Amino acid sequence: MFLREKAGQKRIVFNLSINPSVPEQKSEIQTALEMLQKQRSEMVVRPIFPYVQRFKDKRLLGNVEQLAKLIDTNHFETWEDVRAFEEKQTEVLENCRAELSELSVRYEKWTQAVSDYDDYKQYQPVMKEYQALSGLRKNSFKKKHETELENYAIYRDRVKAVMPENMKISKPYIDKQLAEVLAQQEQIQRKSSRVAADLARLSVFKGNLREMEAQQRADEQAREQNRDKKHENTI
C-alpha cells in the first residue's frame, strides 16, 4: 500500500505484491478494508482527522463494522468512488449548514414573538381597563399608567408585525410557527450529523491506512538496517 500524488492530491493505492495472497478480483477498497481488519480490530481515532472534532464520543468513529457497512451500502470499489462520495456529501453538509443558518434566523424571530406576546398579554389588562373608562377618569388613568399603556402598544405592534396580513393576534399561530422551525432544525441536524459521521469514518479509515503504510515503511527500513549490520559483521 502506498500514497500516490496526483493533481495535487494524495491518493491511496495498493501494492498487491506486498501481500500476494490477496485475490486480484477484490476491489481496492475491499482490499484496504481487509488489510486494516487484519491489523486493527478498531481504528485509531485522532482529533486531527477531518470531521472528527464534531463528535464528543469519537470512539464510535473507529468501529470497523460501521465502516464496512458504509462501504457496502455505498458500493465503494475504488478510491475514486470514495472521492466522489466525499465531494457530494461535503456539498450536502454545506447545504445543511446554510439551511440551519436560515432556520436560526427564523428561530430567533419566533422566540422573540413568543416573548413579545407574553409582554403584550401582561399589559393588556391595563389597556382594557383604560378603554372602559371615559372623561376625567380616563385622562387620570392614562397619566398614572402612561408607561404601561405605551409598552402595551409597543408589544402589540411587534406581535402584529409577524402575523399574516388581516390575521388577528394569535398565540396558537405563533406557537405553531416556532414548533415547525424546531422540527425542521432537528431533522436537518440529524441529517448533518449522519453525513458528518460518514465523512469522519472515511477520514479515519484513510488516516489509519496512512499510519499503517508509514509503519510498514519503518519496519522495512529497520529490517534493511539489520541486514546491513549482519552483513558488516560477517565481513
Short mmCIF file of C-alpha atoms in Angstrom, two decimals:
data_model
loop_
_atom_site.label_atom_id
_atom_site.label_comp_id
_atom_site.label_asym_id
_atom_site.label_seq_id
_atom_site.Cartn_x
_atom_site.Cartn_y
_atom_site.Cartn_z
CA MET A 1 0.00 0.00 0.00
CA PHE A 2 1.38 3.47 -0.79
CA LEU A 3 0.25 7.05 -1.38
CA ARG A 4 0.48 8.44 -4.87
CA GLU A 5 0.46 12.17 -5.62
CA LYS A 6 -1.92 13.09 -8.41
CA ALA A 7 -3.20 16.54 -9.36
CA GLY A 8 -2.08 17.94 -6.00
CA GLN A 9 -3.96 15.32 -4.00
CA LYS A 10 -2.83 12.21 -2.16
CA ARG A 11 -4.41 9.05 -3.43
CA ILE A 12 -4.20 5.76 -1.58
CA VAL A 13 -3.08 2.96 -3.89
CA PHE A 14 -2.21 -0.61 -3.02
CA ASN A 15 0.89 -2.53 -3.94
CA LEU A 16 -0.59 -6.03 -4.02
CA SER A 17 2.86 -7.57 -4.32
CA ILE A 18 3.25 -6.92 -0.59
CA ASN A 19 0.55 -9.45 0.07
CA PRO A 20 0.28 -11.90 -2.85
CA SER A 21 -2.44 -13.86 -1.05
CA VAL A 22 -4.99 -11.09 -1.65
CA PRO A 23 -7.21 -12.16 -4.57
CA GLU A 24 -6.81 -9.83 -7.53
CA GLN A 25 -10.54 -9.71 -8.20
CA LYS A 26 -11.22 -7.83 -4.97
CA SER A 27 -11.75 -4.10 -5.22
CA GLU A 28 -9.27 -1.51 -3.99
CA ILE A 29 -11.49 -0.59 -1.07
CA GLN A 30 -12.26 -4.16 -0.05
CA THR A 31 -8.55 -4.97 -0.14
CA ALA A 32 -7.80 -1.95 2.02
CA LEU A 33 -10.54 -2.86 4.46
CA GLU A 34 -9.30 -6.43 4.83
CA MET A 35 -5.73 -5.27 5.35
CA LEU A 36 -6.97 -2.91 8.05
CA GLN A 37 -9.05 -5.61 9.72
CA LYS A 38 -6.04 -7.95 9.88
CA GLN A 39 -4.03 -5.40 11.82
CA ARG A 40 -6.60 -3.48 13.84
CA SER A 41 -9.86 -4.55 15.47
CA GLU A 42 -10.69 -0.87 15.99
CA MET A 43 -9.41 2.09 14.03
CA VAL A 44 -7.36 4.70 15.84
CA VAL A 45 -9.35 7.94 16.00
CA ARG A 46 -7.27 11.09 16.13
CA PRO A 47 -8.64 14.63 16.56
CA ILE A 48 -6.57 15.82 13.59
CA PHE A 49 -8.61 13.67 11.19
CA PRO A 50 -11.21 15.77 9.32
CA TYR A 51 -14.72 15.96 10.85
CA VAL A 52 -13.70 14.03 13.97
CA GLN A 53 -13.85 17.10 16.22
CA ARG A 54 -17.59 17.41 15.61
CA PHE A 55 -18.26 14.36 17.78
CA LYS A 56 -17.99 14.06 21.56
CA ASP A 57 -17.84 10.26 21.53
CA LYS A 58 -15.09 9.79 18.98
CA ARG A 59 -14.66 6.08 19.71
CA LEU A 60 -17.72 5.21 17.62
CA LEU A 61 -15.95 6.58 14.56
CA GLY A 62 -13.31 3.86 14.88
CA ASN A 63 -15.78 0.99 14.65
CA VAL A 64 -14.64 -1.19 11.74
CA GLU A 65 -18.04 -2.86 11.39
CA GLN A 66 -19.70 0.52 10.85
CA LEU A 67 -17.03 1.37 8.31
CA ALA A 68 -17.63 -1.92 6.47
CA LYS A 69 -21.36 -1.20 6.44
CA LEU A 70 -20.73 2.27 4.99
CA ILE A 71 -18.52 0.78 2.27
CA ASP A 72 -21.04 -1.94 1.43
CA THR A 73 -24.08 0.36 1.44
CA ASN A 74 -22.47 2.83 -0.95
CA HIS A 75 -20.80 0.16 -3.13
CA PHE A 76 -17.32 1.66 -2.86
CA GLU A 77 -14.91 -0.18 -5.14
CA THR A 78 -12.24 2.39 -5.98
CA TRP A 79 -10.77 5.43 -4.26
CA GLU A 80 -12.39 7.48 -6.99
CA ASP A 81 -15.76 6.21 -5.72
CA VAL A 82 -14.81 7.38 -2.24
CA ARG A 83 -13.63 10.76 -3.51
CA ALA A 84 -16.86 11.32 -5.44
CA PHE A 85 -18.92 10.35 -2.39
CA GLU A 86 -16.94 12.72 -0.15
CA GLU A 87 -17.36 15.55 -2.63
CA LYS A 88 -21.11 15.03 -2.85
CA GLN A 89 -21.58 14.63 0.91
CA THR A 90 -19.46 17.69 1.62
CA GLU A 91 -21.85 19.66 -0.58
CA VAL A 92 -24.80 18.16 1.32
CA LEU A 93 -23.17 19.19 4.59
CA GLU A 94 -22.67 22.74 3.35
CA ASN A 95 -26.32 22.90 2.32
CA CYS A 96 -27.32 21.70 5.79
CA ARG A 97 -25.24 24.46 7.34
CA ALA A 98 -26.89 27.06 5.12
CA GLU A 99 -30.37 25.75 5.96
CA LEU A 100 -29.59 25.71 9.69
CA SER A 101 -28.31 29.28 9.45
CA GLU A 102 -31.57 30.36 7.82
CA LEU A 103 -33.61 28.44 10.39
CA SER A 104 -31.63 30.08 13.18
CA VAL A 105 -32.87 33.46 11.98
CA ARG A 106 -36.44 32.17 11.91
CA TYR A 107 -36.00 30.62 15.35
CA GLU A 108 -34.90 33.97 16.77
CA LYS A 109 -37.87 35.64 15.10
CA TRP A 110 -40.47 33.32 16.62
CA THR A 111 -38.87 33.03 20.05
CA GLN A 112 -38.88 36.82 20.13
CA ALA A 113 -42.52 36.76 19.05
CA VAL A 114 -43.35 34.46 21.97
CA SER A 115 -41.61 36.84 24.37
CA ASP A 116 -43.33 39.87 22.84
CA TYR A 117 -46.71 38.14 23.06
CA ASP A 118 -46.17 37.43 26.76
CA ASP A 119 -45.35 41.09 27.35
CA TYR A 120 -48.34 42.14 25.24
CA LYS A 121 -50.63 39.97 27.38
CA GLN A 122 -49.06 41.36 30.55
CA TYR A 123 -50.09 44.91 29.66
CA GLN A 124 -53.40 44.03 28.01
CA PRO A 125 -55.49 44.25 31.26
CA VAL A 126 -54.23 47.80 31.78
CA MET A 127 -55.32 48.72 28.25
CA LYS A 128 -58.73 47.10 28.71
CA GLU A 129 -59.27 48.99 31.93
CA TYR A 130 -58.24 52.23 30.25
CA GLN A 131 -60.61 51.64 27.32
CA ALA A 132 -63.51 51.02 29.70
CA LEU A 133 -63.13 54.48 31.27
CA SER A 134 -64.24 57.87 29.99
CA GLY A 135 -63.87 61.53 30.70
CA LEU A 136 -61.67 62.76 33.52
CA ARG A 137 -61.23 59.28 34.98
CA LYS A 138 -59.80 58.09 31.67
CA ASN A 139 -57.36 61.01 31.49
CA SER A 140 -56.31 60.46 35.08
CA PHE A 141 -55.78 56.74 34.48
CA LYS A 142 -53.69 57.48 31.37
CA LYS A 143 -51.37 59.80 33.31
CA LYS A 144 -50.96 57.23 36.07
CA HIS A 145 -50.36 54.27 33.74
CA GLU A 146 -48.70 56.02 30.83
CA THR A 147 -45.67 53.68 30.76
CA GLU A 148 -47.81 50.52 30.84
CA LEU A 149 -50.02 51.81 28.04
CA GLU A 150 -47.00 52.71 25.91
CA ASN A 151 -45.47 49.28 26.50
CA TYR A 152 -48.76 47.64 25.50
CA ALA A 153 -48.73 49.49 22.18
CA ILE A 154 -45.07 48.60 21.56
CA TYR A 155 -45.52 44.87 22.13
CA ARG A 156 -48.86 44.75 20.32
CA ASP A 157 -47.23 46.29 17.23
CA ARG A 158 -44.29 43.87 17.43
CA VAL A 159 -46.59 40.87 17.54
CA LYS A 160 -48.77 42.22 14.74
CA ALA A 161 -45.67 42.63 12.60
CA VAL A 162 -45.07 38.86 12.48
CA MET A 163 -48.70 37.94 11.87
CA PRO A 164 -50.06 37.42 8.34
CA GLU A 165 -51.94 40.37 6.92
CA ASN A 166 -55.54 40.66 8.17
CA MET A 167 -54.99 37.97 10.84
CA LYS A 168 -55.68 38.85 14.44
CA ILE A 169 -53.01 38.26 17.04
CA SER A 170 -52.96 34.53 17.71
CA LYS A 171 -50.75 32.71 20.19
CA PRO A 172 -51.52 29.27 18.66
CA TYR A 173 -50.28 30.58 15.30
CA ILE A 174 -47.02 31.81 16.86
CA ASP A 175 -46.53 28.54 18.72
CA LYS A 176 -47.13 26.58 15.53
CA GLN A 177 -44.53 28.58 13.60
CA LEU A 178 -41.95 28.05 16.33
CA ALA A 179 -42.72 24.32 16.55
CA GLU A 180 -42.27 23.96 12.78
CA VAL A 181 -38.88 25.69 12.93
CA LEU A 182 -37.74 23.43 15.78
CA ALA A 183 -38.88 20.31 13.91
CA GLN A 184 -37.02 21.39 10.77
CA GLN A 185 -33.89 22.18 12.77
CA GLU A 186 -33.96 18.75 14.40
CA GLN A 187 -34.44 17.00 11.06
CA ILE A 188 -31.57 18.85 9.38
CA GLN A 189 -29.29 18.42 12.40
CA ARG A 190 -29.86 14.66 12.30
CA LYS A 191 -29.08 14.63 8.59
CA SER A 192 -25.99 16.79 9.11
CA SER A 193 -24.72 14.52 11.90
CA ARG A 194 -25.26 11.41 9.77
CA VAL A 195 -23.39 12.90 6.81
CA ALA A 196 -20.57 14.19 9.02
CA ALA A 197 -20.25 10.76 10.65
CA ASP A 198 -19.83 9.13 7.24
CA LEU A 199 -17.19 11.66 6.24
CA ALA A 200 -15.43 11.29 9.59
CA ARG A 201 -15.34 7.47 9.30
CA LEU A 202 -13.80 7.72 5.86
CA SER A 203 -11.21 10.23 7.08
CA VAL A 204 -10.36 7.90 9.99
CA PHE A 205 -10.14 4.98 7.54
CA LYS A 206 -7.69 6.82 5.30
CA GLY A 207 -5.75 8.14 8.27
CA ASN A 208 -5.30 4.63 9.64
CA LEU A 209 -4.17 3.37 6.25
CA ARG A 210 -1.57 6.14 6.07
CA GLU A 211 -0.31 5.21 9.54
CA MET A 212 -0.14 1.54 8.58
CA GLU A 213 1.81 2.47 5.46
CA ALA A 214 4.23 4.60 7.48
CA GLN A 215 4.72 1.76 9.97
CA GLN A 216 5.28 -0.68 7.12
CA ARG A 217 7.99 1.55 5.66
CA ALA A 218 9.60 1.95 9.08
CA ASP A 219 9.59 -1.83 9.62
CA GLU A 220 11.13 -2.41 6.18
CA GLN A 221 13.85 0.16 6.87
CA ALA A 222 14.58 -1.46 10.23
CA ARG A 223 14.87 -4.88 8.57
CA GLU A 224 17.20 -3.47 5.92
CA GLN A 225 19.39 -1.86 8.59
CA ASN A 226 19.54 -5.16 10.48
CA ARG A 227 20.53 -6.99 7.31
CA ASP A 228 23.25 -4.40 6.61
CA LYS A 229 24.62 -4.78 10.14
CA LYS A 230 24.67 -8.56 9.86
CA HIS A 231 26.41 -8.27 6.53
CA GLU A 232 29.04 -5.94 8.01
CA ASN A 233 29.65 -8.32 10.89
CA THR A 234 30.30 -11.23 8.53
CA ILE A 235 32.93 -9.32 6.58
#
